Amino acid sequence: MDELAFLSAVETGALLREGQVTPEEAVETALRRIEAADPGLGAFVDVDGDRALEAARAIGPQDRRVFAGVPVAIKANTPAEGLIMDYGSRLLAGHRADHDAHLVRRLRAEGFVIVGATKTPEFGILPTTEPVAHGPARNPWDPARTPGGSSGGAGTAVASGMLPIAHGNDGGGSLRIPAACCGLVGLKPSRGRISRGPDSGDSFLICDGVLSRTVLDTAAALDALAGYAVGDATWAPPPTRPWSAAVRRAPGALRIAVTVADPLGAPLHPEHERAVRETAAALAEAGHAVDELPGVLPGAESVELFLTAFAANVALGHLHAQALAGRPAGDEDVEPLSRAMVAHAAGVTSTEYLATVAGLQALARRTVALWSGFDVLLTPALSQRPPAIGAIRGTLEPPMAAFEAATAFVPFGGLFNVTGQPAVSVPAGFGEDGLPLAVQLVGPPLGEDTLLQVAAQLELARPWAQRRPPSP
């Protein structure tokens, strides 16, 4: 059971196609792992074993789809028919989606078997996953620490071997942060790459994706999820070849810029700097030209702009949750930080919000202009080590202290939600505390192919997928 549990999604799919494992056995393995590990780690808010096994039994022995029979989970802020979708909030306690998001339909169409819904902090605000509604998700490498957020339940599930791959989304680092905390691959695709429909319109900040153990898994999942869906107002153009094919090819010699300067001017943890420097050396050894980034990435001047745009997204989620609940939210229904973010958004006029978006677009243009001098940017994935459970949560006082702590923890992430560029967190060894280290790679607009190729080079040079956390 353990050997199957820690295979990648692509490897699991290959065993299924070869007939060495049946879809029912793959799903049963996932369900047994969840039953054994989840009580101590808290990844899931809902497990639907009966329907998952029924779906697995319906997959025929000659099914050649890459992911036919592979178990997956959906983050509980995205509708998957019949599963809990509560945004991590007591306001929507027990709410079940009555339809599938477009991306969930695509997962089903590719043969994935959905086994449940994973935990998110309330309204996806924080880079930790400790909703009052459900209690914390914990890091499999050290259950006293956070797995990151806001896709923290997904990170816990994959890193602990409950699943080979899991859905998540990213509005300020929410795929890359749990990937960094848990030793996984977390790609934030280009803006518009994966449809947010049918419930959500275009999003300036939020992208969907997966958490996985390997670069190939991430590339193949992007092949499955990307593309126009009926009614999308805007979308990213399709690639010239599948990402799962591109990732098997060397990118050639690239110009790679490196920075370890915290955009907010705070000290960087020395282990994170070491991870970046060792990764830079590995990239130079692979034949790339590696140089320091001149200057510092936009930081303090962008925080207030980002906060206003992000708070507007939280307020929209809050309104949607009230509509689904059929009643206004009381103070007891939502956490103090959520109320503070909604209040911040309510204090911004429509004209001020449009000015904020214009300011962020100007900031994005200045940032993207840097890519005329290089192909990929290498940065720390995190500024600090993963904090202890309880250190960053939505019940801190004053409420915005949690957002300030979150910004200090992950200052390198949100900028690339603003620019819309693809960015990926990849493992980079382990720290003295036994927790994973990671770095972030940022590509040019629509540059997932280059980004994934460089990540694959690092994976080949320093394999990471076979490392396992302690058994639960």
CSV table of C-alpha atoms in Angstrom, one decimal:
chain,number,residue,atom,x,y,z
A,1,MET,CA,0.0,0.0,0.0
A,2,ASP,CA,2.8,2.5,0.9
A,3,GLU,CA,4.6,1.9,-2.3
A,4,LEU,CA,1.6,2.7,-4.4
A,5,ALA,CA,0.7,5.6,-2.2
A,6,PHE,CA,4.0,7.4,-2.9
A,7,LEU,CA,4.1,6.9,-6.7
A,8,SER,CA,3.5,10.0,-8.8
A,9,ALA,CA,0.2,10.5,-10.6
A,10,VAL,CA,1.8,9.7,-14.0
A,11,GLU,CA,3.4,6.5,-12.6
A,12,THR,CA,0.1,5.5,-11.0
A,13,GLY,CA,-1.6,6.0,-14.3
A,14,ALA,CA,1.0,3.8,-16.1
A,15,LEU,CA,0.4,1.0,-13.7
A,16,LEU,CA,-3.3,1.3,-14.2
A,17,ARG,CA,-3.0,1.1,-18.0
A,18,GLU,CA,-0.6,-1.9,-17.8
A,19,GLY,CA,-3.2,-3.7,-15.6
A,20,GLN,CA,-0.8,-4.1,-12.7
A,21,VAL,CA,-3.2,-2.2,-10.5
A,22,THR,CA,-6.9,-1.7,-11.0
A,23,PRO,CA,-8.6,1.7,-10.5
A,24,GLU,CA,-10.5,0.3,-7.5
A,25,GLU,CA,-7.2,-0.8,-5.9
A,26,ALA,CA,-5.7,2.7,-6.5
A,27,VAL,CA,-8.7,4.4,-4.9
A,28,GLU,CA,-8.9,1.9,-2.0
A,29,THR,CA,-5.2,2.6,-1.3
A,30,ALA,CA,-5.9,6.3,-1.2
A,31,LEU,CA,-8.9,5.8,1.1
A,32,ARG,CA,-7.0,3.6,3.5
A,33,ARG,CA,-4.2,6.2,3.6
A,34,ILE,CA,-6.7,8.9,4.4
A,35,GLU,CA,-8.3,6.8,7.1
A,36,ALA,CA,-4.9,6.2,8.7
A,37,ALA,CA,-3.3,9.6,8.3
A,38,ASP,CA,-6.0,12.2,8.2
A,39,PRO,CA,-7.1,12.1,11.8
A,40,GLY,CA,-3.6,13.3,12.8
A,41,LEU,CA,-2.9,15.6,9.9
A,42,GLY,CA,-6.3,17.2,9.0
A,43,ALA,CA,-6.1,17.5,5.2
A,44,PHE,CA,-9.8,16.8,4.4
A,45,VAL,CA,-13.1,18.3,5.2
A,46,ASP,CA,-15.0,15.7,3.2
A,47,VAL,CA,-14.2,12.1,2.0
A,48,ASP,CA,-16.6,10.5,-0.4
A,49,GLY,CA,-15.3,6.9,-0.6
A,50,ASP,CA,-18.5,5.2,-1.8
A,51,ARG,CA,-18.9,7.5,-4.9
A,52,ALA,CA,-15.1,7.3,-5.5
A,53,LEU,CA,-15.1,3.5,-5.6
A,54,GLU,CA,-18.2,3.5,-7.8
A,55,ALA,CA,-16.4,5.8,-10.3
A,56,ALA,CA,-13.3,3.7,-10.1
A,57,ARG,CA,-15.3,0.5,-11.0
A,58,ALA,CA,-16.8,2.2,-14.0
A,59,ILE,CA,-13.3,2.7,-15.6
A,60,GLY,CA,-12.7,-0.1,-18.1
A,61,PRO,CA,-9.5,-2.2,-18.3
A,62,GLN,CA,-8.6,-0.8,-21.7
A,63,ASP,CA,-8.9,2.8,-20.8
A,64,ARG,CA,-5.7,4.6,-22.2
A,65,ARG,CA,-6.2,8.0,-20.6
A,66,VAL,CA,-3.1,9.2,-18.8
A,67,PHE,CA,-5.0,9.7,-15.5
A,68,ALA,CA,-7.7,7.1,-15.8
A,69,GLY,CA,-8.3,5.8,-12.2
A,70,VAL,CA,-5.9,8.2,-10.5
A,71,PRO,CA,-7.3,9.6,-7.2
A,72,VAL,CA,-7.5,13.3,-6.7
A,73,ALA,CA,-9.1,15.8,-4.3
A,74,ILE,CA,-10.7,19.2,-4.8
A,75,LYS,CA,-10.0,22.3,-2.6
A,76,ALA,CA,-13.1,23.2,-0.7
A,77,ASN,CA,-13.5,26.6,-2.3
A,78,THR,CA,-14.3,25.0,-5.7
A,79,PRO,CA,-17.5,23.3,-6.6
A,80,ALA,CA,-17.5,19.5,-7.1
A,81,GLU,CA,-21.0,18.2,-7.3
A,82,GLY,CA,-22.0,16.5,-4.0
A,83,LEU,CA,-18.8,17.5,-2.0
A,84,ILE,CA,-18.5,20.0,0.8
A,85,MET,CA,-17.7,23.5,-0.5
A,86,ASP,CA,-17.6,25.8,2.5
A,87,TYR,CA,-14.7,28.1,1.9
A,88,GLY,CA,-13.4,27.0,5.3
A,89,SER,CA,-16.2,29.1,6.9
A,90,ARG,CA,-18.8,28.3,9.6
A,91,LEU,CA,-21.2,30.4,7.5
A,92,LEU,CA,-21.4,27.5,5.0
A,93,ALA,CA,-21.1,24.6,7.4
A,94,GLY,CA,-22.2,21.4,5.6
A,95,HIS,CA,-22.9,23.1,2.3
A,96,ARG,CA,-22.5,20.8,-0.7
A,97,ALA,CA,-22.0,21.9,-4.3
A,98,ASP,CA,-24.8,21.1,-6.7
A,99,HIS,CA,-22.6,21.2,-9.8
A,100,ASP,CA,-19.0,20.9,-11.1
A,101,ALA,CA,-16.6,23.8,-11.9
A,102,HIS,CA,-15.3,23.6,-15.4
A,103,LEU,CA,-11.9,22.4,-14.1
A,104,VAL,CA,-13.6,19.6,-12.2
A,105,ARG,CA,-15.4,18.5,-15.3
A,106,ARG,CA,-12.0,18.3,-17.1
A,107,LEU,CA,-10.5,16.3,-14.3
A,108,ARG,CA,-13.4,13.8,-14.5
A,109,ALA,CA,-13.1,13.7,-18.3
A,110,GLU,CA,-9.4,12.8,-18.0
A,111,GLY,CA,-10.3,9.9,-15.8
A,112,PHE,CA,-9.3,11.3,-12.4
A,113,VAL,CA,-11.4,9.8,-9.5
A,114,ILE,CA,-12.4,12.5,-7.0
A,115,VAL,CA,-12.2,11.2,-3.5
A,116,GLY,CA,-13.0,14.3,-1.4
A,117,ALA,CA,-12.5,17.9,-0.6
A,118,THR,CA,-9.4,19.4,1.1
A,119,LYS,CA,-9.1,22.1,3.8
A,120,THR,CA,-8.6,25.8,3.1
A,121,PRO,CA,-8.3,28.7,5.5
A,122,GLU,CA,-11.4,30.8,5.6
A,123,PHE,CA,-12.0,32.4,2.2
A,124,GLY,CA,-8.4,31.4,1.2
A,125,ILE,CA,-6.9,34.4,2.9
A,126,LEU,CA,-3.9,33.1,4.8
A,127,PRO,CA,-0.7,31.2,3.9
A,128,THR,CA,-1.5,28.8,6.7
A,129,THR,CA,-4.5,26.5,6.9
A,130,GLU,CA,-6.2,26.7,10.3
A,131,PRO,CA,-9.9,27.5,9.9
A,132,VAL,CA,-11.9,27.7,13.0
A,133,ALA,CA,-14.6,25.7,11.2
A,134,HIS,CA,-12.4,22.6,10.9
A,135,GLY,CA,-9.2,23.0,12.9
A,136,PRO,CA,-5.7,23.0,11.4
A,137,ALA,CA,-4.1,21.1,8.6
A,138,ARG,CA,-0.7,19.9,9.7
A,139,ASN,CA,2.7,19.5,7.9
A,140,PRO,CA,3.5,15.8,7.5
A,141,TRP,CA,7.2,16.5,8.0
A,142,ASP,CA,6.4,18.1,11.4
A,143,PRO,CA,2.8,18.1,12.6
A,144,ALA,CA,3.5,21.0,14.9
A,145,ARG,CA,4.1,23.2,11.9
A,146,THR,CA,1.9,24.5,9.1
A,147,PRO,CA,1.7,22.9,5.7
A,148,GLY,CA,1.2,26.4,4.2
A,149,GLY,CA,-1.9,27.7,2.6
A,150,SER,CA,-4.3,28.5,1.3
A,151,SER,CA,-4.1,25.1,-0.5
A,152,GLY,CA,-2.7,23.6,2.7
A,153,GLY,CA,-5.1,20.6,2.9
A,154,ALA,CA,-4.0,19.6,-0.6
A,155,GLY,CA,-0.3,19.9,0.4
A,156,THR,CA,-0.8,17.8,3.4
A,157,ALA,CA,-2.7,15.1,1.4
A,158,VAL,CA,0.0,14.8,-1.3
A,159,ALA,CA,3.1,15.0,0.9
A,160,SER,CA,1.8,12.4,3.3
A,161,GLY,CA,0.9,9.9,0.6
A,162,MET,CA,-2.8,10.1,0.9
A,163,LEU,CA,-3.0,11.2,-2.8
A,164,PRO,CA,-0.5,11.4,-5.7
A,165,ILE,CA,-1.9,14.8,-6.8
A,166,ALA,CA,-4.5,17.4,-5.6
A,167,HIS,CA,-6.2,20.5,-6.9
A,168,GLY,CA,-5.5,23.9,-5.4
A,169,ASN,CA,-5.6,27.6,-6.4
A,170,ASP,CA,-3.3,30.6,-6.0
A,171,GLY,CA,-4.2,34.2,-5.4
A,172,GLY,CA,-1.0,35.3,-3.7
A,173,GLY,CA,1.1,32.2,-3.4
A,174,SER,CA,-1.5,29.6,-2.3
A,175,LEU,CA,-0.1,26.8,-4.5
A,176,ARG,CA,3.5,27.7,-4.2
A,177,ILE,CA,3.5,28.2,-0.4
A,178,PRO,CA,2.2,24.7,0.5
A,179,ALA,CA,4.5,23.2,-2.1
A,180,ALA,CA,7.5,25.0,-0.4
A,181,CYS,CA,6.4,23.9,3.1
A,182,CYS,CA,5.7,20.3,2.1
A,183,GLY,CA,8.4,19.5,-0.4
A,184,LEU,CA,6.2,19.4,-3.5
A,185,VAL,CA,5.9,21.0,-7.0
A,186,GLY,CA,3.4,23.9,-7.1
A,187,LEU,CA,2.9,25.8,-10.3
A,188,LYS,CA,0.9,29.0,-10.6
A,189,PRO,CA,0.0,29.0,-14.3
A,190,SER,CA,-0.3,32.1,-16.4
A,191,ARG,CA,-3.4,34.2,-15.9
A,192,GLY,CA,-6.3,32.8,-17.9
A,193,ARG,CA,-4.7,29.5,-18.5
A,194,ILE,CA,-7.3,27.5,-16.6
A,195,SER,CA,-11.0,28.4,-16.7
A,196,ARG,CA,-12.5,29.8,-13.5
A,197,GLY,CA,-16.0,29.1,-14.7
A,198,PRO,CA,-18.9,28.8,-14.6
A,199,ASP,CA,-19.3,30.6,-11.3
A,200,SER,CA,-16.3,33.0,-11.4
A,201,GLY,CA,-15.5,35.7,-13.9
A,202,ASP,CA,-12.1,36.7,-15.0
A,203,SER,CA,-9.7,37.0,-12.0
A,204,PHE,CA,-6.9,39.5,-11.8
A,205,LEU,CA,-5.1,37.4,-9.1
A,206,ILE,CA,-6.4,33.9,-8.8
A,207,CYS,CA,-5.3,30.9,-10.9
A,208,ASP,CA,-6.0,27.2,-10.4
A,209,GLY,CA,-3.6,24.3,-10.6
A,210,VAL,CA,-2.3,21.3,-8.8
A,211,LEU,CA,0.1,20.2,-6.1
A,212,SER,CA,2.2,17.2,-7.2
A,213,ARG,CA,5.4,15.2,-6.4
A,214,THR,CA,7.0,15.6,-9.9
A,215,VAL,CA,7.4,18.2,-12.6
A,216,LEU,CA,6.0,15.8,-15.2
A,217,ASP,CA,2.9,15.3,-13.1
A,218,THR,CA,2.4,19.1,-13.0
A,219,ALA,CA,3.0,19.4,-16.7
A,220,ALA,CA,0.6,16.6,-17.6
A,221,ALA,CA,-2.1,18.0,-15.3
A,222,LEU,CA,-1.7,21.4,-16.9
A,223,ASP,CA,-2.3,19.6,-20.3
A,224,ALA,CA,-5.5,18.2,-18.8
A,225,LEU,CA,-6.8,21.4,-17.2
A,226,ALA,CA,-5.8,24.3,-19.6
A,227,GLY,CA,-7.9,25.8,-22.3
A,228,TYR,CA,-10.9,27.8,-23.2
A,229,ALA,CA,-14.3,26.9,-21.7
A,230,VAL,CA,-17.6,28.1,-23.1
A,231,GLY,CA,-18.3,31.6,-22.0
A,232,ASP,CA,-14.8,32.6,-20.8
A,233,ALA,CA,-14.3,36.2,-21.5
A,234,THR,CA,-10.5,35.9,-21.8
A,235,TRP,CA,-8.1,33.0,-21.9
A,236,ALA,CA,-4.5,32.3,-22.5
A,237,PRO,CA,-3.6,31.0,-26.0
A,238,PRO,CA,-2.8,27.2,-26.2
A,239,PRO,CA,0.8,26.0,-26.3
A,240,THR,CA,2.5,24.9,-29.5
A,241,ARG,CA,3.0,21.4,-28.0
A,242,PRO,CA,1.8,19.7,-24.8
A,243,TRP,CA,3.6,20.7,-21.7
A,244,SER,CA,4.2,17.0,-20.9
A,245,ALA,CA,6.2,16.8,-24.1
A,246,ALA,CA,8.0,20.1,-23.7
A,247,VAL,CA,9.2,19.1,-20.2
A,248,ARG,CA,11.1,16.2,-21.6
A,249,ARG,CA,13.2,18.5,-23.7
A,250,ALA,CA,16.2,20.6,-22.6
A,251,PRO,CA,15.6,24.3,-22.7
A,252,GLY,CA,19.0,25.2,-24.1
A,253,ALA,CA,21.2,27.8,-22.4
A,254,LEU,CA,19.2,30.4,-20.7
A,255,ARG,CA,19.8,33.7,-19.0
A,256,ILE,CA,18.8,33.3,-15.3
A,257,ALA,CA,18.6,36.2,-12.9
A,258,VAL,CA,18.8,35.6,-9.1
A,259,THR,CA,17.7,37.7,-6.2
A,260,VAL,CA,17.6,37.0,-2.5
A,261,ALA,CA,16.7,40.6,-1.5
A,262,ASP,CA,13.4,40.5,0.4
A,263,PRO,CA,11.1,43.0,-1.3
A,264,LEU,CA,10.0,44.3,2.1
A,265,GLY,CA,13.5,44.8,3.3
A,266,ALA,CA,13.3,42.2,6.0
A,267,PRO,CA,16.1,39.7,6.8
A,268,LEU,CA,15.9,36.4,4.8
A,269,HIS,CA,16.3,33.2,6.8
A,270,PRO,CA,19.8,32.0,6.0
A,271,GLU,CA,18.6,28.5,5.0
A,272,HIS,CA,16.4,30.0,2.3
A,273,GLU,CA,19.4,32.0,1.0
A,274,ARG,CA,21.5,28.8,1.0
A,275,ALA,CA,18.7,27.0,-1.0
A,276,VAL,CA,18.8,29.8,-3.6
A,277,ARG,CA,22.6,29.9,-3.9
A,278,GLU,CA,22.9,26.1,-4.2
A,279,THR,CA,20.1,26.1,-6.9
A,280,ALA,CA,21.9,28.9,-8.8
A,281,ALA,CA,25.1,26.8,-8.8
A,282,ALA,CA,23.2,23.8,-10.1
A,283,LEU,CA,21.7,25.9,-12.9
A,284,ALA,CA,25.1,27.3,-13.8
A,285,GLU,CA,26.5,23.8,-13.9
A,286,ALA,CA,23.6,22.9,-16.3
A,287,GLY,CA,25.0,25.5,-18.7
A,288,HIS,CA,22.9,28.5,-18.0
A,289,ALA,CA,24.2,32.1,-17.6
A,290,VAL,CA,23.3,33.0,-14.0
A,291,ASP,CA,23.6,36.6,-12.7
A,292,GLU,CA,22.3,38.7,-9.9
A,293,LEU,CA,19.1,40.7,-10.6
A,294,PRO,CA,19.9,44.4,-10.7
A,295,GLY,CA,17.9,46.2,-8.1
A,296,VAL,CA,15.1,44.9,-5.9
A,297,LEU,CA,11.7,43.6,-6.8
A,298,PRO,CA,8.7,45.9,-6.1
A,299,GLY,CA,7.8,45.5,-2.4
A,300,ALA,CA,6.4,47.9,0.1
A,301,GLU,CA,4.9,50.3,-2.5
A,302,SER,CA,2.8,47.5,-3.8
A,303,VAL,CA,1.5,46.0,-0.5
A,304,GLU,CA,-1.4,48.4,-0.1
A,305,LEU,CA,-2.4,48.1,-3.7
A,306,PHE,CA,-2.3,44.3,-3.4
A,307,LEU,CA,-4.3,44.4,-0.1
A,308,THR,CA,-7.1,46.4,-1.7
A,309,ALA,CA,-7.4,44.0,-4.7
A,310,PHE,CA,-7.1,40.9,-2.6
A,311,ALA,CA,-9.7,42.2,-0.1
A,312,ALA,CA,-12.1,42.8,-2.9
A,313,ASN,CA,-11.7,39.1,-3.9
A,314,VAL,CA,-12.4,38.1,-0.2
A,315,ALA,CA,-15.5,40.4,-0.2
A,316,LEU,CA,-16.8,38.7,-3.4
A,317,GLY,CA,-16.3,35.3,-1.8
A,318,HIS,CA,-18.1,36.5,1.3
A,319,LEU,CA,-21.0,37.8,-0.7
A,320,HIS,CA,-21.2,34.5,-2.6
A,321,ALA,CA,-21.1,32.5,0.6
A,322,GLN,CA,-24.0,34.6,2.1
A,323,ALA,CA,-26.0,33.9,-1.1
A,324,LEU,CA,-25.4,30.2,-0.8
A,325,ALA,CA,-26.3,30.2,2.9
A,326,GLY,CA,-29.4,32.2,2.2
A,327,ARG,CA,-28.8,34.7,5.0
A,328,PRO,CA,-26.4,37.5,6.1
A,329,ALA,CA,-23.3,36.5,8.0
A,330,GLY,CA,-23.2,37.2,11.7
A,331,ASP,CA,-20.0,37.9,13.7
A,332,GLU,CA,-20.1,34.3,14.9
A,333,ASP,CA,-20.1,33.0,11.3
A,334,VAL,CA,-16.8,34.3,10.1
A,335,GLU,CA,-13.4,34.9,11.6
A,336,PRO,CA,-12.1,38.3,12.7
A,337,LEU,CA,-9.6,38.6,9.8
A,338,SER,CA,-12.4,37.8,7.3
A,339,ARG,CA,-14.5,40.6,8.7
A,340,ALA,CA,-11.6,43.0,8.6
A,341,MET,CA,-10.9,42.2,5.0
A,342,VAL,CA,-14.5,42.7,4.0
A,343,ALA,CA,-14.6,46.0,5.9
A,344,HIS,CA,-11.4,47.1,4.1
A,345,ALA,CA,-13.0,46.4,0.8
A,346,ALA,CA,-16.2,48.2,1.8
A,347,GLY,CA,-14.2,51.3,2.6
A,348,VAL,CA,-12.9,51.5,-1.0
A,349,THR,CA,-15.0,53.4,-3.5
A,350,SER,CA,-15.5,52.0,-7.0
A,351,THR,CA,-13.3,54.7,-8.4
A,352,GLU,CA,-10.6,54.0,-5.9
A,353,TYR,CA,-10.8,50.3,-6.7
A,354,LEU,CA,-10.3,51.0,-10.5
A,355,ALA,CA,-7.4,53.3,-9.6
A,356,THR,CA,-5.9,50.3,-7.6
A,357,VAL,CA,-6.2,48.0,-10.6
A,358,ALA,CA,-4.6,50.6,-12.8
A,359,GLY,CA,-1.8,51.0,-10.3
A,360,LEU,CA,-1.2,47.2,-10.2
A,361,GLN,CA,-1.2,47.0,-14.0
A,362,ALA,CA,1.4,49.7,-14.2
A,363,LEU,CA,3.4,47.8,-11.6
A,364,ALA,CA,3.0,44.7,-13.6
A,365,ARG,CA,4.3,46.4,-16.8
A,366,ARG,CA,7.4,47.6,-15.0
A,367,THR,CA,8.1,44.1,-13.6
A,368,VAL,CA,7.5,42.2,-16.9
A,369,ALA,CA,9.9,44.6,-18.6
A,370,LEU,CA,12.7,43.0,-16.6
A,371,TRP,CA,12.3,39.9,-18.7
A,372,SER,CA,13.9,41.6,-21.8
A,373,GLY,CA,17.2,40.9,-20.0
A,374,PHE,CA,16.7,37.3,-18.9
A,375,ASP,CA,14.6,34.2,-19.4
A,376,VAL,CA,13.9,33.0,-15.8
A,377,LEU,CA,14.1,34.6,-12.4
A,378,LEU,CA,15.2,32.6,-9.3
A,379,THR,CA,14.0,33.7,-5.9
A,380,PRO,CA,13.4,32.3,-2.4
A,381,ALA,CA,9.9,30.6,-2.2
A,382,LEU,CA,9.6,31.7,1.4
A,383,SER,CA,11.3,34.3,3.6
A,384,GLN,CA,10.9,32.4,6.9
A,385,ARG,CA,10.7,28.8,8.0
A,386,PRO,CA,7.2,27.3,8.2
A,387,PRO,CA,5.7,28.7,11.4
A,388,ALA,CA,4.2,26.7,14.2
A,389,ILE,CA,0.5,25.9,14.2
A,390,GLY,CA,-1.3,28.9,15.7
A,391,ALA,CA,1.3,31.5,14.8
A,392,ILE,CA,-0.7,32.9,11.8
A,393,ARG,CA,-4.4,32.4,12.0
A,394,GLY,CA,-7.6,34.4,11.3
A,395,THR,CA,-8.4,34.9,15.0
A,396,LEU,CA,-5.4,37.0,15.9
A,397,GLU,CA,-5.9,40.4,17.4
A,398,PRO,CA,-5.8,43.0,16.0
A,399,PRO,CA,-7.2,41.0,13.0
A,400,MET,CA,-4.9,42.6,10.3
A,401,ALA,CA,-1.9,41.4,12.3
A,402,ALA,CA,-2.4,38.0,10.6
A,403,PHE,CA,-2.2,39.6,7.2
A,404,GLU,CA,0.9,41.5,8.1
A,405,ALA,CA,2.5,38.3,9.4
A,406,ALA,CA,1.5,36.5,6.2
A,407,THR,CA,3.1,39.2,4.0
A,408,ALA,CA,6.4,38.9,5.9
A,409,PHE,CA,6.3,35.1,5.5
A,410,VAL,CA,5.8,35.1,1.7
A,411,PRO,CA,7.0,38.4,0.3
A,412,PHE,CA,8.1,36.9,-3.1
A,413,GLY,CA,4.7,35.4,-4.1
A,414,GLY,CA,1.9,37.9,-4.7
A,415,LEU,CA,3.8,40.1,-7.2
A,416,PHE,CA,3.5,37.4,-9.8
A,417,ASN,CA,-0.2,37.0,-9.3
A,418,VAL,CA,-0.3,40.7,-10.2
A,419,THR,CA,1.8,40.3,-13.3
A,420,GLY,CA,0.0,37.1,-14.4
A,421,GLN,CA,3.3,35.4,-15.1
A,422,PRO,CA,3.8,31.7,-14.4
A,423,ALA,CA,5.8,30.8,-11.3
A,424,VAL,CA,6.6,27.5,-9.7
A,425,SER,CA,7.9,26.4,-6.3
A,426,VAL,CA,10.3,23.4,-6.5
A,427,PRO,CA,12.1,21.5,-3.7
A,428,ALA,CA,15.6,22.4,-2.8
A,429,GLY,CA,16.7,20.0,-0.1
A,430,PHE,CA,16.0,20.1,3.6
A,431,GLY,CA,16.7,22.5,6.5
A,432,GLU,CA,18.4,21.7,9.8
A,433,ASP,CA,14.9,21.6,11.2
A,434,GLY,CA,14.0,18.6,9.0
A,435,LEU,CA,11.5,20.6,7.0
A,436,PRO,CA,11.8,21.0,3.2
A,437,LEU,CA,13.5,23.9,1.5
A,438,ALA,CA,12.3,25.3,-1.8
A,439,VAL,CA,13.0,28.0,-4.4
A,440,GLN,CA,10.7,29.9,-6.8
A,441,LEU,CA,11.2,30.1,-10.5
A,442,VAL,CA,9.4,32.8,-12.4
A,443,GLY,CA,9.0,32.6,-16.2
A,444,PRO,CA,8.1,35.2,-18.9
A,445,PRO,CA,4.4,35.7,-19.7
A,446,LEU,CA,2.9,32.5,-21.1
A,447,GLY,CA,6.3,30.8,-20.4
A,448,GLU,CA,5.2,27.6,-18.6
A,449,ASP,CA,7.2,25.5,-21.1
A,450,THR,CA,10.5,27.1,-20.2
A,451,LEU,CA,9.7,27.2,-16.5
A,452,LEU,CA,8.9,23.5,-16.4
A,453,GLN,CA,11.9,22.5,-18.4
A,454,VAL,CA,14.2,24.3,-15.9
A,455,ALA,CA,12.4,22.8,-13.0
A,456,ALA,CA,12.8,19.3,-14.6
A,457,GLN,CA,16.6,20.0,-14.9
A,458,LEU,CA,16.7,20.7,-11.2
A,459,GLU,CA,14.6,17.6,-10.5
A,460,LEU,CA,17.1,15.4,-12.5
A,461,ALA,CA,20.1,17.0,-10.8
A,462,ARG,CA,18.7,16.7,-7.3
A,463,PRO,CA,15.8,14.1,-7.2
A,464,TRP,CA,13.3,14.8,-4.6
A,465,ALA,CA,10.1,12.7,-5.2
A,466,GLN,CA,11.3,9.6,-3.3
A,467,ARG,CA,11.7,11.5,0.0
A,468,ARG,CA,9.0,10.6,2.5
A,469,PRO,CA,7.9,12.2,5.7
A,470,PRO,CA,7.6,10.1,8.9
A,471,SER,CA,4.8,7.6,8.9
A,472,PRO,CA,1.6,8.8,10.5
